[in-house]
């Protein structure tokens, strides 16, 4: 099967069939990263540009490794070293990159919709690596892949997402993905962190973590953006941790075989206690491993690969 | 034919024959970037170092893509992450790089003459990717390539260069290149931006854009360095735009088939209006595409390639 | 022979046999960097991550070139562009990288012991590229390689190390390496820069450069960290240079065939005068060349290579 789509901008626009195609392709790539020679020549002669307007280790490195293991040439551009400092518009930067004939442009940008704008302008495939508080589709895909691998499927599972739902692109993409795939999604966080009308996305809202994680199959903790502490969204990190962290005191409310996820980077002791992060329920590092495979799958499918 | 030259430091020292050899070689490389597999093994096992002491997206990315499409290993060093912060001299940095046996060092530096100094010291080929207000030879070569491709030749054309002539390495390199190739060059800008004695370079000087672009075949707009606004070189960006921008109001003075060029990054609404930048006369993105081919040609010729 | 060791953390824990194995392997790689095609496919499909928490040109570039010439995929992560800005712990960053299945992680960190911590946690090979004031083993190995190549051996040589011994990881690693290999080591520097009890490492201490370098076969000058001038460790750079620089006035005290080394970056005119740095006794650039070969050897041996 082929992915009949030029870009990956968000989970919202993906069909269940497309998600399944991506996940199955990713499953087949997981093995490459465990070989003695972790490289296939599938994307030889293709150019992948990682255009990051926000700092990132995990996502940029994951895309770079994914590209290199497929044999692509990878080019990193980060805002701090780019023409951005000279005031060029995003559109001009993008059109310039287009003119150099890359095959895929991976973009992370603080402005929601930036990848969509590029997708409409450029002939190249665009992958959204996170746009403002909007979507982070490759994170959701790797989360879906991880859940599916660990639970054998997604439909019928109860998934709790806890934290700053309002400002989280990870939450938004996962809500789209999980509900499409048939999971029941519960979100929880301080009232100031729950966007109004979120129920329309098909989720149940709680303002206490205890209610949200009760009987959960999966708990997905979101990173609290500690730099927002000054903005009065929440009173203090200490108070946030007291009411919304996942820890030994409340994890027992979930199912015995609950799995704990976190997109990283973690604030240990804030949204998640270290013993939970490193404990037997945690599949946080599986998420990272699967991230490389999901990104290999997307690069492969967007450049015409058949699965 | 071979290029009998170790370095590319400026257009000033290139002969017409050498320029033609480079442009013809670049023409032959343009096709590589449009293939399904955009890669040839010509420079396999060669090491190209991009040593950038000034921020750049376009030029650094263009050189990196050029190197990778030829199969070279490319290494990026930017001033902000380098020994520069520890106070090492440029000469010591360069000699250290030399000792690691690269094949080509591409350097951008704020000091005019920095590439020449390295060329005299090191056994490796040096390519000047912009040195202060002195030269930017690869930009001029890609401009010449673009003009030649669009107009069938360069001799006899009337080319207007408009903007801060005094501080522009792009202007200097293009004046050398265009006059060598037989074009008539007119420069225009505020009096504070026209260097004294520039006529000796074989150009005609105007202080009004209207006179400069009259009957022009090519108009090359220079980026105004907005960070200089404070330095009283020009009164204000608004006033600059009023008198020296290329826009719908004055473009009619040029020839009907005039072509518009800009080295980027553009300040839309300052030196060029958006409708002109994106209009039918603009060949600004062709310049970018040809930039990769010109840089492939130089890397190829400097490492011993025959064309 | 195989190197039966997962990591290279310091010279302190290496045996003489291991050091000899590494140096001999490095000797065999020196030739690769002088070929027309400077590339072997030995590490094809391997992933090497350069994780640098401190700025570096020389060391990072040397590792990157070493990896690429062996055919490995190399990934650079620098603190300024990484999750570090988001406050993730080193351990979490490392575990995330581990989950992406690299083969070798090269780390430079301001905290002594950081590489050891990672080595204990991760299944991948860790190479210490400098940890605080503790060790810089690849620097010492390239120094040993250079001395051996120039002198035909190390045992019995008299080596003077001059400068800020207390804060120098280069000094510590070299003291371990040189004494293990049978050289006599003399250290010299201002009293505030000589750590108490250093004699227990098997070295002779002097507080005057003249005594230290007398009859020396090798003089290794350390970079003075000029940023420490404010900390009252030494009165002033001028005074430091007056008493502890190597220059035409004192070099005559050493043997006629003395060799001068410096790990770089040099402060010319502070710890070493320019005519000595560039003079006939200097083997400073040989050190750099050998650095690539030593790093190739380590990458090769740690990924299972047999020599």
PDB file of N, CA and C in Angstrom, chain B residues 221-275:
ATOM      1  N   UNK B 221      18.799  43.627  -6.960  1.00  0.00           N
ATOM      2  CA  UNK B 221      18.557  44.427  -5.755  1.00  0.00           C
ATOM      3  C   UNK B 221      19.398  43.848  -4.611  1.00  0.00           C
ATOM      4  N   UNK B 222      20.015  44.713  -3.860  1.00  0.00           N
ATOM      5  CA  UNK B 222      20.823  44.246  -2.718  1.00  0.00           C
ATOM      6  C   UNK B 222      20.003  44.318  -1.443  1.00  0.00           C
ATOM      7  N   UNK B 223      20.290  43.414  -0.548  1.00  0.00           N
ATOM      8  CA  UNK B 223      19.683  43.429   0.771  1.00  0.00           C
ATOM      9  C   UNK B 223      20.196  44.640   1.552  1.00  0.00           C
ATOM     10  N   UNK B 224      19.265  45.407   2.109  1.00  0.00           N
ATOM     11  CA  UNK B 224      19.688  46.511   2.963  1.00  0.00           C
ATOM     12  C   UNK B 224      19.922  45.930   4.357  1.00  0.00           C
ATOM     13  N   UNK B 225      21.057  46.277   4.935  1.00  0.00           N
ATOM     14  CA  UNK B 225      21.327  45.720   6.254  1.00  0.00           C
ATOM     15  C   UNK B 225      20.657  46.592   7.299  1.00  0.00           C
ATOM     16  N   UNK B 226      19.479  46.145   7.691  1.00  0.00           N
ATOM     17  CA  UNK B 226      18.619  46.983   8.541  1.00  0.00           C
ATOM     18  C   UNK B 226      19.297  47.301   9.865  1.00  0.00           C
ATOM     19  N   UNK B 227      20.240  46.435  10.260  1.00  0.00           N
ATOM     20  CA  UNK B 227      20.928  46.692  11.519  1.00  0.00           C
ATOM     21  C   UNK B 227      21.819  47.940  11.432  1.00  0.00           C
ATOM     22  N   UNK B 228      22.015  48.456  10.206  1.00  0.00           N
ATOM     23  CA  UNK B 228      22.836  49.661  10.057  1.00  0.00           C
ATOM     24  C   UNK B 228      22.004  50.946  10.197  1.00  0.00           C
ATOM     25  N   UNK B 229      20.701  50.788  10.378  1.00  0.00           N
ATOM     26  CA  UNK B 229      19.836  51.965  10.407  1.00  0.00           C
ATOM     27  C   UNK B 229      20.326  52.980  11.449  1.00  0.00           C
ATOM     28  N   UNK B 230      20.801  52.450  12.558  1.00  0.00           N
ATOM     29  CA  UNK B 230      21.256  53.331  13.643  1.00  0.00           C
ATOM     30  C   UNK B 230      22.515  54.115  13.278  1.00  0.00           C
ATOM     31  N   UNK B 231      23.229  53.642  12.255  1.00  0.00           N
ATOM     32  CA  UNK B 231      24.542  54.229  12.009  1.00  0.00           C
ATOM     33  C   UNK B 231      24.508  55.483  11.135  1.00  0.00           C
ATOM     34  N   UNK B 232      23.302  55.968  10.857  1.00  0.00           N
ATOM     35  CA  UNK B 232      23.137  57.199  10.076  1.00  0.00           C
ATOM     36  C   UNK B 232      23.673  57.098   8.652  1.00  0.00           C
ATOM     37  N   UNK B 233      23.791  55.864   8.147  1.00  0.00           N
ATOM     38  CA  UNK B 233      24.166  55.728   6.738  1.00  0.00           C
ATOM     39  C   UNK B 233      22.969  56.114   5.877  1.00  0.00           C
ATOM     40  N   UNK B 234      21.782  55.809   6.356  1.00  0.00           N
ATOM     41  CA  UNK B 234      20.576  56.268   5.664  1.00  0.00           C
ATOM     42  C   UNK B 234      19.579  56.700   6.746  1.00  0.00           C
ATOM     43  N   UNK B 235      18.674  57.602   6.403  1.00  0.00           N
ATOM     44  CA  UNK B 235      17.820  58.232   7.406  1.00  0.00           C
ATOM     45  C   UNK B 235      16.873  57.243   8.095  1.00  0.00           C
ATOM     46  N   UNK B 236      16.155  56.435   7.328  1.00  0.00           N
ATOM     47  CA  UNK B 236      15.244  55.463   7.929  1.00  0.00           C
ATOM     48  C   UNK B 236      14.890  54.431   6.874  1.00  0.00           C
ATOM     49  N   UNK B 237      14.441  53.258   7.324  1.00  0.00           N
ATOM     50  CA  UNK B 237      14.050  52.219   6.375  1.00  0.00           C
ATOM     51  C   UNK B 237      12.899  52.698   5.507  1.00  0.00           C
ATOM     52  N   UNK B 238      11.998  53.445   6.121  1.00  0.00           N
ATOM     53  CA  UNK B 238      10.850  53.942   5.373  1.00  0.00           C
ATOM     54  C   UNK B 238      11.296  54.866   4.236  1.00  0.00           C
ATOM     55  N   UNK B 239      12.225  55.754   4.584  1.00  0.00           N
ATOM     56  CA  UNK B 239      12.696  56.679   3.572  1.00  0.00           C
ATOM     57  C   UNK B 239      13.511  55.937   2.502  1.00  0.00           C
ATOM     58  N   UNK B 240      14.304  54.979   2.956  1.00  0.00           N
ATOM     59  CA  UNK B 240      15.066  54.185   1.989  1.00  0.00           C
ATOM     60  C   UNK B 240      14.110  53.511   1.001  1.00  0.00           C
ATOM     61  N   UNK B 241      13.068  52.890   1.551  1.00  0.00           N
ATOM     62  CA  UNK B 241      12.103  52.178   0.711  1.00  0.00           C
ATOM     63  C   UNK B 241      11.434  53.140  -0.266  1.00  0.00           C
ATOM     64  N   UNK B 242      11.165  54.356   0.209  1.00  0.00           N
ATOM     65  CA  UNK B 242      10.486  55.334  -0.646  1.00  0.00           C
ATOM     66  C   UNK B 242      11.337  55.690  -1.870  1.00  0.00           C
ATOM     67  N   UNK B 243      12.633  55.829  -1.668  1.00  0.00           N
ATOM     68  CA  UNK B 243      13.496  56.282  -2.765  1.00  0.00           C
ATOM     69  C   UNK B 243      14.218  55.165  -3.509  1.00  0.00           C
ATOM     70  N   UNK B 244      14.447  54.026  -2.861  1.00  0.00           N
ATOM     71  CA  UNK B 244      15.304  53.026  -3.512  1.00  0.00           C
ATOM     72  C   UNK B 244      14.711  51.629  -3.638  1.00  0.00           C
ATOM     73  N   UNK B 245      13.441  51.457  -3.286  1.00  0.00           N
ATOM     74  CA  UNK B 245      12.882  50.119  -3.474  1.00  0.00           C
ATOM     75  C   UNK B 245      12.498  49.917  -4.932  1.00  0.00           C
ATOM     76  N   UNK B 246      12.532  48.655  -5.316  1.00  0.00           N
ATOM     77  CA  UNK B 246      12.013  48.275  -6.630  1.00  0.00           C
ATOM     78  C   UNK B 246      10.560  47.886  -6.417  1.00  0.00           C
ATOM     79  N   UNK B 247       9.674  48.510  -7.194  1.00  0.00           N
ATOM     80  CA  UNK B 247       8.245  48.262  -6.978  1.00  0.00           C
ATOM     81  C   UNK B 247       7.470  48.467  -8.275  1.00  0.00           C
ATOM     82  N   UNK B 248       6.180  48.295  -8.190  1.00  0.00           N
ATOM     83  CA  UNK B 248       5.336  48.398  -9.364  1.00  0.00           C
ATOM     84  C   UNK B 248       5.430  49.784 -10.008  1.00  0.00           C
ATOM     85  N   UNK B 249       5.731  50.782  -9.191  1.00  0.00           N
ATOM     86  CA  UNK B 249       5.796  52.154  -9.699  1.00  0.00           C
ATOM     87  C   UNK B 249       6.988  52.427 -10.588  1.00  0.00           C
ATOM     88  N   UNK B 250       8.087  51.724 -10.365  1.00  0.00           N
ATOM     89  CA  UNK B 250       9.273  52.051 -11.176  1.00  0.00           C
ATOM     90  C   UNK B 250       9.753  50.925 -12.090  1.00  0.00           C
ATOM     91  N   UNK B 251       9.238  49.714 -11.892  1.00  0.00           N
ATOM     92  CA  UNK B 251       9.777  48.617 -12.696  1.00  0.00           C
ATOM     93  C   UNK B 251       9.498  48.808 -14.183  1.00  0.00           C
ATOM     94  N   UNK B 252       8.456  49.566 -14.505  1.00  0.00           N
ATOM     95  CA  UNK B 252       8.116  49.829 -15.910  1.00  0.00           C
ATOM     96  C   UNK B 252       9.199  50.587 -16.665  1.00  0.00           C
ATOM     97  N   UNK B 253      10.114  51.200 -15.931  1.00  0.00           N
ATOM     98  CA  UNK B 253      11.210  51.910 -16.594  1.00  0.00           C
ATOM     99  C   UNK B 253      12.207  50.950 -17.237  1.00  0.00           C
ATOM    100  N   UNK B 254      12.263  49.748 -16.718  1.00  0.00           N
ATOM    101  CA  UNK B 254      13.194  48.759 -17.265  1.00  0.00           C
ATOM    102  C   UNK B 254      12.616  48.160 -18.545  1.00  0.00           C
ATOM    103  N   UNK B 255      13.392  47.279 -19.146  1.00  0.00           N
ATOM    104  CA  UNK B 255      12.897  46.611 -20.354  1.00  0.00           C
ATOM    105  C   UNK B 255      11.711  45.702 -20.013  1.00  0.00           C
ATOM    106  N   UNK B 256      10.914  45.456 -20.979  1.00  0.00           N
ATOM    107  CA  UNK B 256       9.733  44.599 -20.791  1.00  0.00           C
ATOM    108  C   UNK B 256      10.130  43.206 -20.284  1.00  0.00           C
ATOM    109  N   UNK B 257      11.259  42.718 -20.782  1.00  0.00           N
ATOM    110  CA  UNK B 257      11.695  41.363 -20.399  1.00  0.00           C
ATOM    111  C   UNK B 257      12.769  41.403 -19.295  1.00  0.00           C
ATOM    112  N   UNK B 258      12.723  42.477 -18.492  1.00  0.00           N
ATOM    113  CA  UNK B 258      13.717  42.601 -17.432  1.00  0.00           C
ATOM    114  C   UNK B 258      13.614  41.416 -16.464  1.00  0.00           C
ATOM    115  N   UNK B 259      14.756  41.017 -15.926  1.00  0.00           N
ATOM    116  CA  UNK B 259      14.780  39.953 -14.920  1.00  0.00           C
ATOM    117  C   UNK B 259      15.238  40.549 -13.591  1.00  0.00           C
ATOM    118  N   UNK B 260      14.589  40.120 -12.518  1.00  0.00           N
ATOM    119  CA  UNK B 260      14.866  40.684 -11.197  1.00  0.00           C
ATOM    120  C   UNK B 260      15.608  39.656 -10.348  1.00  0.00           C
ATOM    121  N   UNK B 261      16.724  40.080  -9.762  1.00  0.00           N
ATOM    122  CA  UNK B 261      17.540  39.186  -8.936  1.00  0.00           C
ATOM    123  C   UNK B 261      17.729  39.784  -7.536  1.00  0.00           C
ATOM    124  N   UNK B 262      17.979  38.914  -6.600  1.00  0.00           N
ATOM    125  CA  UNK B 262      18.253  39.348  -5.219  1.00  0.00           C
ATOM    126  C   UNK B 262      19.034  38.212  -4.562  1.00  0.00           C
ATOM    127  N   UNK B 263      20.133  38.531  -3.862  1.00  0.00           N
ATOM    128  CA  UNK B 263      20.935  37.453  -3.275  1.00  0.00           C
ATOM    129  C   UNK B 263      20.301  36.842  -2.025  1.00  0.00           C
ATOM    130  N   UNK B 264      19.288  37.543  -1.472  1.00  0.00           N
ATOM    131  CA  UNK B 264      18.667  37.042  -0.254  1.00  0.00           C
ATOM    132  C   UNK B 264      19.585  37.211   0.937  1.00  0.00           C
ATOM    133  N   UNK B 265      19.083  37.181   2.162  1.00  0.00           N
ATOM    134  CA  UNK B 265      17.642  37.199   2.450  1.00  0.00           C
ATOM    135  C   UNK B 265      17.033  38.561   2.163  1.00  0.00           C
ATOM    136  N   UNK B 266      15.807  38.540   1.654  1.00  0.00           N
ATOM    137  CA  UNK B 266      15.131  39.784   1.279  1.00  0.00           C
ATOM    138  C   UNK B 266      14.494  40.470   2.473  1.00  0.00           C
ATOM    139  N   UNK B 267      14.529  41.787   2.433  1.00  0.00           N
ATOM    140  CA  UNK B 267      13.659  42.577   3.313  1.00  0.00           C
ATOM    141  C   UNK B 267      12.481  43.025   2.456  1.00  0.00           C
ATOM    142  N   UNK B 268      11.434  42.245   2.464  1.00  0.00           N
ATOM    143  CA  UNK B 268      10.259  42.587   1.655  1.00  0.00           C
ATOM    144  C   UNK B 268       9.673  43.911   2.144  1.00  0.00           C
ATOM    145  N   UNK B 269       9.376  44.765   1.229  1.00  0.00           N
ATOM    146  CA  UNK B 269       8.813  46.056   1.610  1.00  0.00           C
ATOM    147  C   UNK B 269       9.887  47.094   1.896  1.00  0.00           C
ATOM    148  N   UNK B 270      11.139  46.682   1.926  1.00  0.00           N
ATOM    149  CA  UNK B 270      12.221  47.666   2.082  1.00  0.00           C
ATOM    150  C   UNK B 270      12.888  47.848   0.717  1.00  0.00           C
ATOM    151  N   UNK B 271      13.796  46.970   0.354  1.00  0.00           N
ATOM    152  CA  UNK B 271      14.459  47.189  -0.937  1.00  0.00           C
ATOM    153  C   UNK B 271      13.664  46.619  -2.124  1.00  0.00           C
ATOM    154  N   UNK B 272      12.698  45.772  -1.830  1.00  0.00           N
ATOM    155  CA  UNK B 272      11.908  45.179  -2.922  1.00  0.00           C
ATOM    156  C   UNK B 272      10.479  44.960  -2.433  1.00  0.00           C
ATOM    157  N   UNK B 273       9.517  45.270  -3.284  1.00  0.00           N
ATOM    158  CA  UNK B 273       8.130  45.061  -2.862  1.00  0.00           C
ATOM    159  C   UNK B 273       7.769  43.602  -3.122  1.00  0.00           C
ATOM    160  N   UNK B 274       6.905  43.047  -2.294  1.00  0.00           N
ATOM    161  CA  UNK B 274       6.589  41.618  -2.404  1.00  0.00           C
ATOM    162  C   UNK B 274       6.075  41.219  -3.783  1.00  0.00           C
ATOM    163  N   UNK B 275       5.275  42.072  -4.433  1.00  0.00           N
ATOM    164  CA  UNK B 275       4.735  41.662  -5.737  1.00  0.00           C
ATOM    165  C   UNK B 275       5.839  41.555  -6.785  1.00  0.00           C
TER     166      UNK B 275
END
